[in-house]
């Protein structure tokens, strides 16, 4: 039996508190954490709400569509079930808002099955050690910091950097079966950009989009990651799909948590964020999993760093949860700030035998190039070797660090060898001789030169 409650005690932001104990017997209208409720009033207000706190008879609810126009005598009915999201093959190529409602004017999905969101992470005994690479055709990822199936990894960046175009490119180029996109507090232009990019590239039929726009209620921002991850898990477990989840921006998610925490009058922690920020982020990131005998869920998110401060609570907590990070600044992926802790599971095992050696050698020489550039800027005398390093540094930035560069992994490895051959002699590489004999090209070979010109 659904019991109506009209005892709204107060309204703070998008949070309402009601007295739900009196007049209801045990099991009758008694809510549980995470339960849904329907809030309606005589003036036409109607919205779903979710229970986020219970203190005796006092129940706190997040109102999904916000509390603007909500009177104190509104009626609250608990539905006795948690938030759910539509899941079927029909959701591919569809766009949903932060409440899981289609916003693309497509066919009605109300009769399709729904699944609960926000469930527990997969049993560790059902997980498989990460051992398969997700190719992105971005050389700074594929060559130097491989993206591995079941990995959870953020892109650390700052406002003004092209992290959204970069995220869209990875979603288009990655060799995943399904892409699930979650937009958090996006302006309309960014939402339209993602949708157009996916449509123009022909990947929209294998993409599901959950979008909370900046003009939408803040509380819906908290639901988007859970809906995206619930759908991703279902595709991976039941259909054996390799699913890539793209989330932007998780700092907006954390800011929404802070806003709700303040409205709930909870004691703030570092910089006003709730004390359970780490747990809230971990609950979402730990959904990344390679399921035994089935598919996988890989999470790639954007985390903006206010003021480029890596010690800010959001990137700081994220770094303890995830398995590395991609550091995007000045329009390039920094090879020194970026890290993939799972790359050793695939480099040289599922990739070419020279991958590990060429990766280490290229980074070693680029580090030397940075030092040579510092010497040059301070007007020190440069040796012939310094001049070699300077030439290498220029070619490395042009051919690999530019995030617009796109090429398959094997082509990128060949280009690495060609770049080394243009700048150094074989004895300067300090690499295994059998690899040099097999892959080091002749500097003036017509085929190699044509390959370099073709790549750029």
XYZ file of C-alpha atoms in Angstrom:
456
model
C 0.000 0.000 0.000
C 1.314 3.457 -0.923
C 0.892 5.936 1.937
C 0.700 9.684 1.268
C 2.686 12.141 3.372
C 2.096 15.880 3.419
C 4.218 16.891 6.403
C 7.030 18.729 4.566
C 9.118 20.257 7.334
C 11.519 22.342 5.252
C 12.882 22.865 1.752
C 16.589 23.652 1.301
C 17.825 23.869 -2.250
C 16.654 20.702 -4.007
C 16.304 18.825 -0.698
C 13.044 18.390 1.182
C 12.537 16.895 4.628
C 9.287 15.269 5.665
C 7.966 13.637 8.807
C 7.088 10.133 7.672
C 6.705 8.130 10.855
C 3.331 9.016 12.255
C 0.278 7.281 10.898
C 2.087 4.453 9.134
C 2.544 1.004 10.529
C 5.648 -1.060 10.072
C 6.152 -1.786 6.374
C 3.458 0.697 5.341
C 5.003 3.660 3.584
C 8.240 3.310 5.536
C 11.070 4.342 3.188
C 14.564 2.920 2.807
C 17.698 4.692 1.673
C 17.710 5.013 -2.100
C 13.953 4.494 -2.435
C 12.020 6.567 -4.931
C 9.072 8.793 -4.094
C 6.659 10.761 -6.226
C 6.137 14.395 -5.214
C 2.966 16.079 -6.515
C 0.883 19.140 -5.683
C -2.377 20.781 -6.696
C -0.547 23.489 -8.670
C 0.707 20.908 -11.194
C 4.122 20.214 -9.684
C 5.232 16.606 -10.266
C 8.630 15.021 -9.848
C 10.393 11.912 -8.667
C 12.565 12.164 -5.571
C 15.082 9.865 -3.942
C 15.606 9.156 -0.237
C 19.103 10.261 0.788
C 18.790 10.379 4.560
C 16.679 8.949 7.410
C 16.828 10.229 10.987
C 14.032 8.689 13.043
C 10.786 9.977 11.582
C 12.567 12.626 9.506
C 13.259 11.617 5.894
C 15.370 13.702 3.494
C 14.736 13.444 -0.228
C 16.450 14.816 -3.348
C 13.839 16.168 -5.733
C 14.997 15.266 -9.236
C 13.505 18.211 -11.082
C 14.324 20.737 -8.361
C 12.049 22.380 -5.816
C 11.107 25.534 -7.702
C 7.336 25.952 -7.381
C 7.016 23.210 -4.757
C 4.528 24.163 -1.988
C 4.812 22.969 1.624
C 1.567 21.014 1.359
C 2.770 18.850 -1.538
C 2.008 15.153 -1.381
C 4.852 12.604 -1.132
C 4.244 8.926 -1.960
C 7.037 6.401 -1.492
C 7.141 3.865 -4.320
C 8.971 1.138 -2.434
C 11.671 0.671 -5.078
C 15.034 2.161 -5.995
C 15.875 4.280 -9.027
C 15.905 2.290 -12.275
C 17.092 2.895 -15.809
C 15.810 1.435 -19.078
C 17.942 -1.359 -20.504
C 17.394 -3.168 -23.784
C 18.947 -3.287 -27.217
C 16.726 -0.346 -28.120
C 18.722 2.121 -25.999
C 21.695 2.025 -28.401
C 21.750 5.225 -30.391
C 19.544 7.018 -27.846
C 20.031 10.048 -25.608
C 18.649 10.257 -22.045
C 18.608 13.059 -19.484
C 19.800 12.842 -15.887
C 16.534 11.191 -14.828
C 16.788 8.480 -17.491
C 14.087 10.017 -19.701
C 14.719 10.010 -23.490
C 15.327 13.515 -24.849
C 15.995 12.688 -28.503
C 12.344 12.462 -29.648
C 12.855 8.804 -30.505
C 10.405 5.927 -29.997
C 8.826 5.430 -26.598
C 10.763 3.065 -24.312
C 8.361 2.968 -21.368
C 7.519 -0.700 -22.030
C 11.163 -1.815 -22.208
C 12.642 -3.557 -19.133
C 14.383 -1.481 -16.479
C 17.262 -2.302 -14.134
C 18.205 -0.800 -10.736
C 21.159 1.560 -10.538
C 23.819 2.053 -7.880
C 24.261 -1.633 -7.021
C 27.424 -3.149 -5.539
C 30.614 -3.700 -7.530
C 31.352 -7.095 -9.054
C 32.523 -9.942 -6.839
C 36.357 -9.981 -6.950
C 36.206 -13.737 -7.583
C 34.380 -13.018 -10.846
C 37.055 -10.610 -12.040
C 39.804 -11.452 -14.506
C 43.260 -9.895 -14.378
C 43.465 -7.133 -16.977
C 45.317 -8.465 -20.014
C 43.709 -6.980 -23.139
C 44.506 -3.632 -24.702
C 41.984 -1.087 -25.954
C 43.475 0.525 -29.032
C 42.709 4.240 -29.384
C 45.009 5.186 -32.323
C 46.382 7.968 -30.093
C 50.166 7.337 -30.000
C 50.692 9.011 -26.614
C 48.272 6.430 -25.199
C 48.864 3.330 -27.322
C 52.663 3.580 -27.341
C 53.494 5.138 -23.984
C 50.528 4.546 -21.627
C 48.283 1.777 -22.933
C 44.596 1.808 -22.083
C 43.773 -1.675 -20.787
C 40.369 -3.335 -20.626
C 38.769 -3.031 -17.163
C 41.009 -0.069 -16.338
C 39.699 3.012 -14.570
C 41.700 6.074 -15.527
C 41.011 9.835 -15.532
C 42.161 12.639 -17.792
C 43.496 15.354 -15.470
C 43.126 18.761 -17.085
C 42.044 22.363 -16.490
C 39.325 24.605 -17.894
C 40.062 25.762 -21.404
C 41.915 22.620 -22.458
C 40.433 20.503 -25.300
C 39.593 17.563 -23.040
C 36.069 17.128 -24.408
C 37.169 16.942 -28.077
C 39.915 14.552 -26.973
C 37.423 12.376 -25.082
C 35.129 12.318 -28.113
C 38.021 11.205 -30.350
C 38.828 8.315 -28.041
C 35.161 7.280 -27.974
C 35.131 7.273 -31.777
C 38.492 5.554 -32.347
C 38.599 3.055 -29.461
C 38.015 -0.566 -30.432
C 35.110 -1.068 -28.022
C 31.811 -2.804 -28.797
C 29.658 -0.274 -26.927
C 30.353 3.297 -25.785
C 28.338 4.643 -22.850
C 28.693 8.404 -22.453
C 27.839 10.288 -19.255
C 27.788 14.087 -19.395
C 27.747 15.949 -16.075
C 26.729 19.610 -16.062
C 27.500 20.082 -19.763
C 26.634 23.316 -21.500
C 24.403 22.750 -24.504
C 27.217 23.394 -26.986
C 29.307 20.578 -25.456
C 26.359 18.175 -25.490
C 25.617 19.031 -29.124
C 29.319 18.633 -29.970
C 29.526 15.111 -28.541
C 26.344 14.019 -30.256
C 27.391 15.436 -33.635
C 30.858 13.889 -33.371
C 29.425 10.445 -32.624
C 26.859 10.759 -35.423
C 29.311 12.054 -38.043
C 31.811 9.292 -37.225
C 29.153 6.606 -37.595
C 29.524 5.255 -34.042
C 26.220 6.600 -32.699
C 24.354 3.285 -33.304
C 26.656 1.635 -30.715
C 26.541 4.569 -28.285
C 24.254 5.388 -25.351
C 24.262 8.932 -23.983
C 23.170 10.102 -20.521
C 23.382 13.884 -20.343
C 22.829 16.271 -17.457
C 23.067 19.787 -18.846
C 24.135 22.834 -16.843
C 20.528 24.087 -16.907
C 19.189 20.803 -15.499
C 18.703 20.140 -11.762
C 21.972 19.564 -9.922
C 20.699 16.458 -8.161
C 20.306 14.642 -11.491
C 24.070 15.052 -11.901
C 24.509 12.453 -9.180
C 22.430 9.890 -11.072
C 24.215 10.034 -14.441
C 27.328 7.969 -13.499
C 25.159 5.324 -11.803
C 22.843 5.003 -14.801
C 25.741 4.874 -17.271
C 27.596 2.245 -15.244
C 24.485 0.112 -14.627
C 23.831 -0.034 -18.372
C 27.509 -0.728 -19.081
C 27.576 -3.625 -16.604
C 24.471 -5.124 -18.168
C 25.942 -4.977 -21.680
C 29.178 -6.553 -20.405
C 27.677 -9.325 -18.279
C 24.619 -10.368 -20.275
C 25.803 -9.688 -23.825
C 29.569 -10.132 -23.435
C 30.340 -6.674 -24.819
C 33.578 -4.735 -24.394
C 32.146 -1.496 -23.011
C 33.949 1.855 -22.756
C 32.369 4.348 -20.340
C 33.207 8.023 -20.899
C 32.415 10.463 -18.068
C 32.914 14.237 -18.121
C 33.385 15.993 -15.756
C 33.746 14.136 -12.447
C 34.628 17.392 -10.679
C 31.082 18.556 -11.490
C 29.825 15.332 -9.891
C 31.863 16.073 -6.750
C 30.589 19.656 -6.665
C 27.022 18.326 -6.779
C 27.862 16.063 -3.839
C 29.150 19.097 -1.952
C 25.986 21.080 -2.672
C 23.771 18.272 -1.396
C 25.983 17.798 1.665
C 25.714 21.480 2.561
C 21.931 21.381 2.160
C 21.867 18.370 4.491
C 23.916 20.369 7.033
C 26.608 17.720 7.199
C 29.983 18.592 8.682
C 32.212 19.532 5.730
C 35.691 18.096 5.192
C 38.502 19.430 2.994
C 37.426 22.588 1.092
C 33.776 21.993 1.915
C 33.514 18.592 0.220
C 31.740 15.797 2.140
C 33.822 13.467 4.265
C 32.783 10.473 2.168
C 34.025 11.969 -1.120
C 36.591 9.189 -1.520
C 33.953 6.481 -0.987
C 31.500 8.144 -3.354
C 34.096 8.320 -6.129
C 35.349 4.787 -5.444
C 31.808 3.348 -5.653
C 31.659 4.506 -9.257
C 35.210 3.811 -10.395
C 35.236 0.297 -8.929
C 32.547 -0.676 -11.452
C 35.386 -1.103 -13.955
C 35.822 -4.850 -14.362
C 36.806 -7.639 -16.755
C 34.145 -10.286 -16.070
C 35.161 -13.924 -16.164
C 33.609 -15.601 -19.202
C 31.937 -12.401 -20.343
C 32.681 -8.807 -21.382
C 34.378 -5.870 -19.677
C 33.736 -2.339 -18.434
C 36.488 0.262 -18.868
C 36.108 3.771 -17.416
C 37.774 6.854 -18.893
C 36.752 10.075 -17.181
C 37.651 13.753 -17.193
C 38.639 15.355 -13.894
C 39.283 19.080 -14.102
C 41.675 20.527 -11.549
C 40.602 23.979 -10.300
C 43.594 26.284 -10.572
C 45.645 23.399 -12.019
C 45.982 22.182 -8.416
C 46.593 18.437 -8.332
C 46.200 18.519 -4.523
C 42.574 19.670 -4.872
C 40.331 17.099 -3.097
C 38.773 15.740 -6.303
C 41.949 14.883 -8.293
C 43.744 14.007 -5.061
C 41.149 11.394 -4.045
C 40.784 10.208 -7.631
C 44.494 9.461 -7.864
C 44.264 6.999 -4.976
C 41.383 5.115 -6.617
C 42.316 4.928 -10.284
C 45.121 3.087 -12.073
C 47.046 6.075 -13.334
C 46.035 9.212 -15.216
C 46.433 11.035 -18.511
C 47.678 14.579 -17.898
C 46.408 16.972 -20.579
C 47.806 20.490 -20.564
C 48.834 23.062 -23.184
C 46.929 20.986 -25.716
C 49.163 17.894 -25.400
C 49.366 14.754 -23.289
C 52.368 15.163 -21.000
C 54.470 11.956 -21.136
C 55.893 12.660 -17.670
C 52.646 13.533 -15.881
C 50.753 10.648 -17.500
C 50.813 7.097 -16.182
C 49.060 3.794 -16.864
C 49.722 1.325 -14.066
C 48.336 -1.594 -16.084
C 50.354 -1.121 -19.257
C 52.879 -3.791 -18.201
C 50.098 -6.385 -18.607
C 49.934 -5.808 -22.374
C 53.210 -4.240 -23.561
C 55.264 -6.934 -25.272
C 52.635 -9.554 -24.419
C 49.774 -8.625 -26.732
C 51.730 -5.950 -28.598
C 54.868 -6.144 -30.724
C 58.086 -7.405 -29.142
C 59.874 -4.058 -29.522
C 57.124 -2.074 -27.787
C 58.677 -1.957 -24.317
C 62.182 -1.085 -25.530
C 61.040 1.587 -27.964
C 58.755 3.181 -25.337
C 61.559 3.473 -22.772
C 64.094 4.706 -25.314
C 61.815 7.410 -26.718
C 60.997 8.742 -23.253
C 64.669 8.643 -22.241
C 65.682 10.709 -25.248
C 62.786 13.131 -24.806
C 63.841 13.693 -21.198
C 67.326 14.469 -22.510
C 65.811 16.835 -25.065
C 64.062 18.761 -22.287
C 67.379 19.164 -20.488
C 69.096 20.295 -23.701
C 66.354 22.894 -24.218
C 67.011 24.259 -20.733
C 70.728 24.522 -21.502
C 69.920 26.304 -24.748
C 67.579 28.760 -23.019
C 70.351 29.666 -20.557
C 72.866 30.194 -23.400
C 75.120 27.300 -22.454
C 77.336 25.829 -25.145
C 75.667 22.843 -26.775
C 77.439 19.654 -27.807
C 76.723 17.704 -30.973
C 74.739 15.248 -28.834
C 72.668 18.133 -27.431
C 71.845 19.191 -30.989
C 70.730 15.643 -31.749
C 68.473 15.717 -28.705
C 66.992 19.083 -29.695
C 66.097 17.747 -33.139
C 64.576 14.650 -31.569
C 62.503 16.735 -29.133
C 61.037 18.775 -31.990
C 60.119 15.680 -33.996
C 58.700 13.923 -30.918
C 56.313 16.773 -30.163
C 55.202 17.111 -33.786
C 54.717 13.423 -34.521
C 53.448 12.035 -31.214
C 52.428 14.616 -28.580
C 49.922 16.528 -30.704
C 46.539 15.092 -29.670
C 45.268 15.482 -33.247
C 47.715 12.798 -34.408
C 45.988 9.500 -35.178
C 47.672 6.272 -36.289
C 47.569 2.542 -35.516
C 49.976 1.209 -32.901
C 52.214 -0.629 -35.378
C 52.527 2.471 -37.556
C 53.406 4.509 -34.471
C 56.110 2.010 -33.465
C 57.587 2.137 -36.973
C 57.539 5.933 -36.829
C 59.371 5.781 -33.488
C 62.163 3.780 -35.134
C 62.248 6.188 -38.083
C 62.458 9.194 -35.732
C 65.342 7.599 -33.843
C 67.105 6.838 -37.132
C 66.810 10.486 -38.218
C 68.466 11.737 -35.043
C 70.841 9.064 -33.698
C 73.220 6.306 -34.691
C 72.310 2.711 -33.780
C 75.078 2.491 -31.144
C 73.606 5.506 -29.329
C 70.265 3.825 -28.681
C 71.492 1.439 -25.933
C 68.868 -1.108 -26.965
C 68.943 -4.849 -27.563
C 70.984 -5.511 -30.680
C 68.550 -8.036 -32.130
C 65.774 -5.404 -32.051
C 68.032 -2.835 -33.702
C 68.971 -5.334 -36.404
C 65.322 -6.129 -37.037
C 63.637 -2.723 -36.853
C 66.193 0.100 -37.203
C 65.678 1.582 -40.700
C 68.216 3.052 -43.088
C 68.064 6.805 -42.568
C 67.883 7.608 -46.238
C 65.756 4.669 -47.325
C 63.074 5.741 -49.743
C 60.410 3.541 -48.155
C 61.024 4.920 -44.678
C 61.096 8.481 -45.895
C 57.799 7.948 -47.722
C 56.299 6.521 -44.530
C 57.334 9.586 -42.511
C 55.933 11.942 -45.119
C 52.663 10.015 -45.231
C 52.217 10.187 -41.430
C 53.073 13.797 -41.218
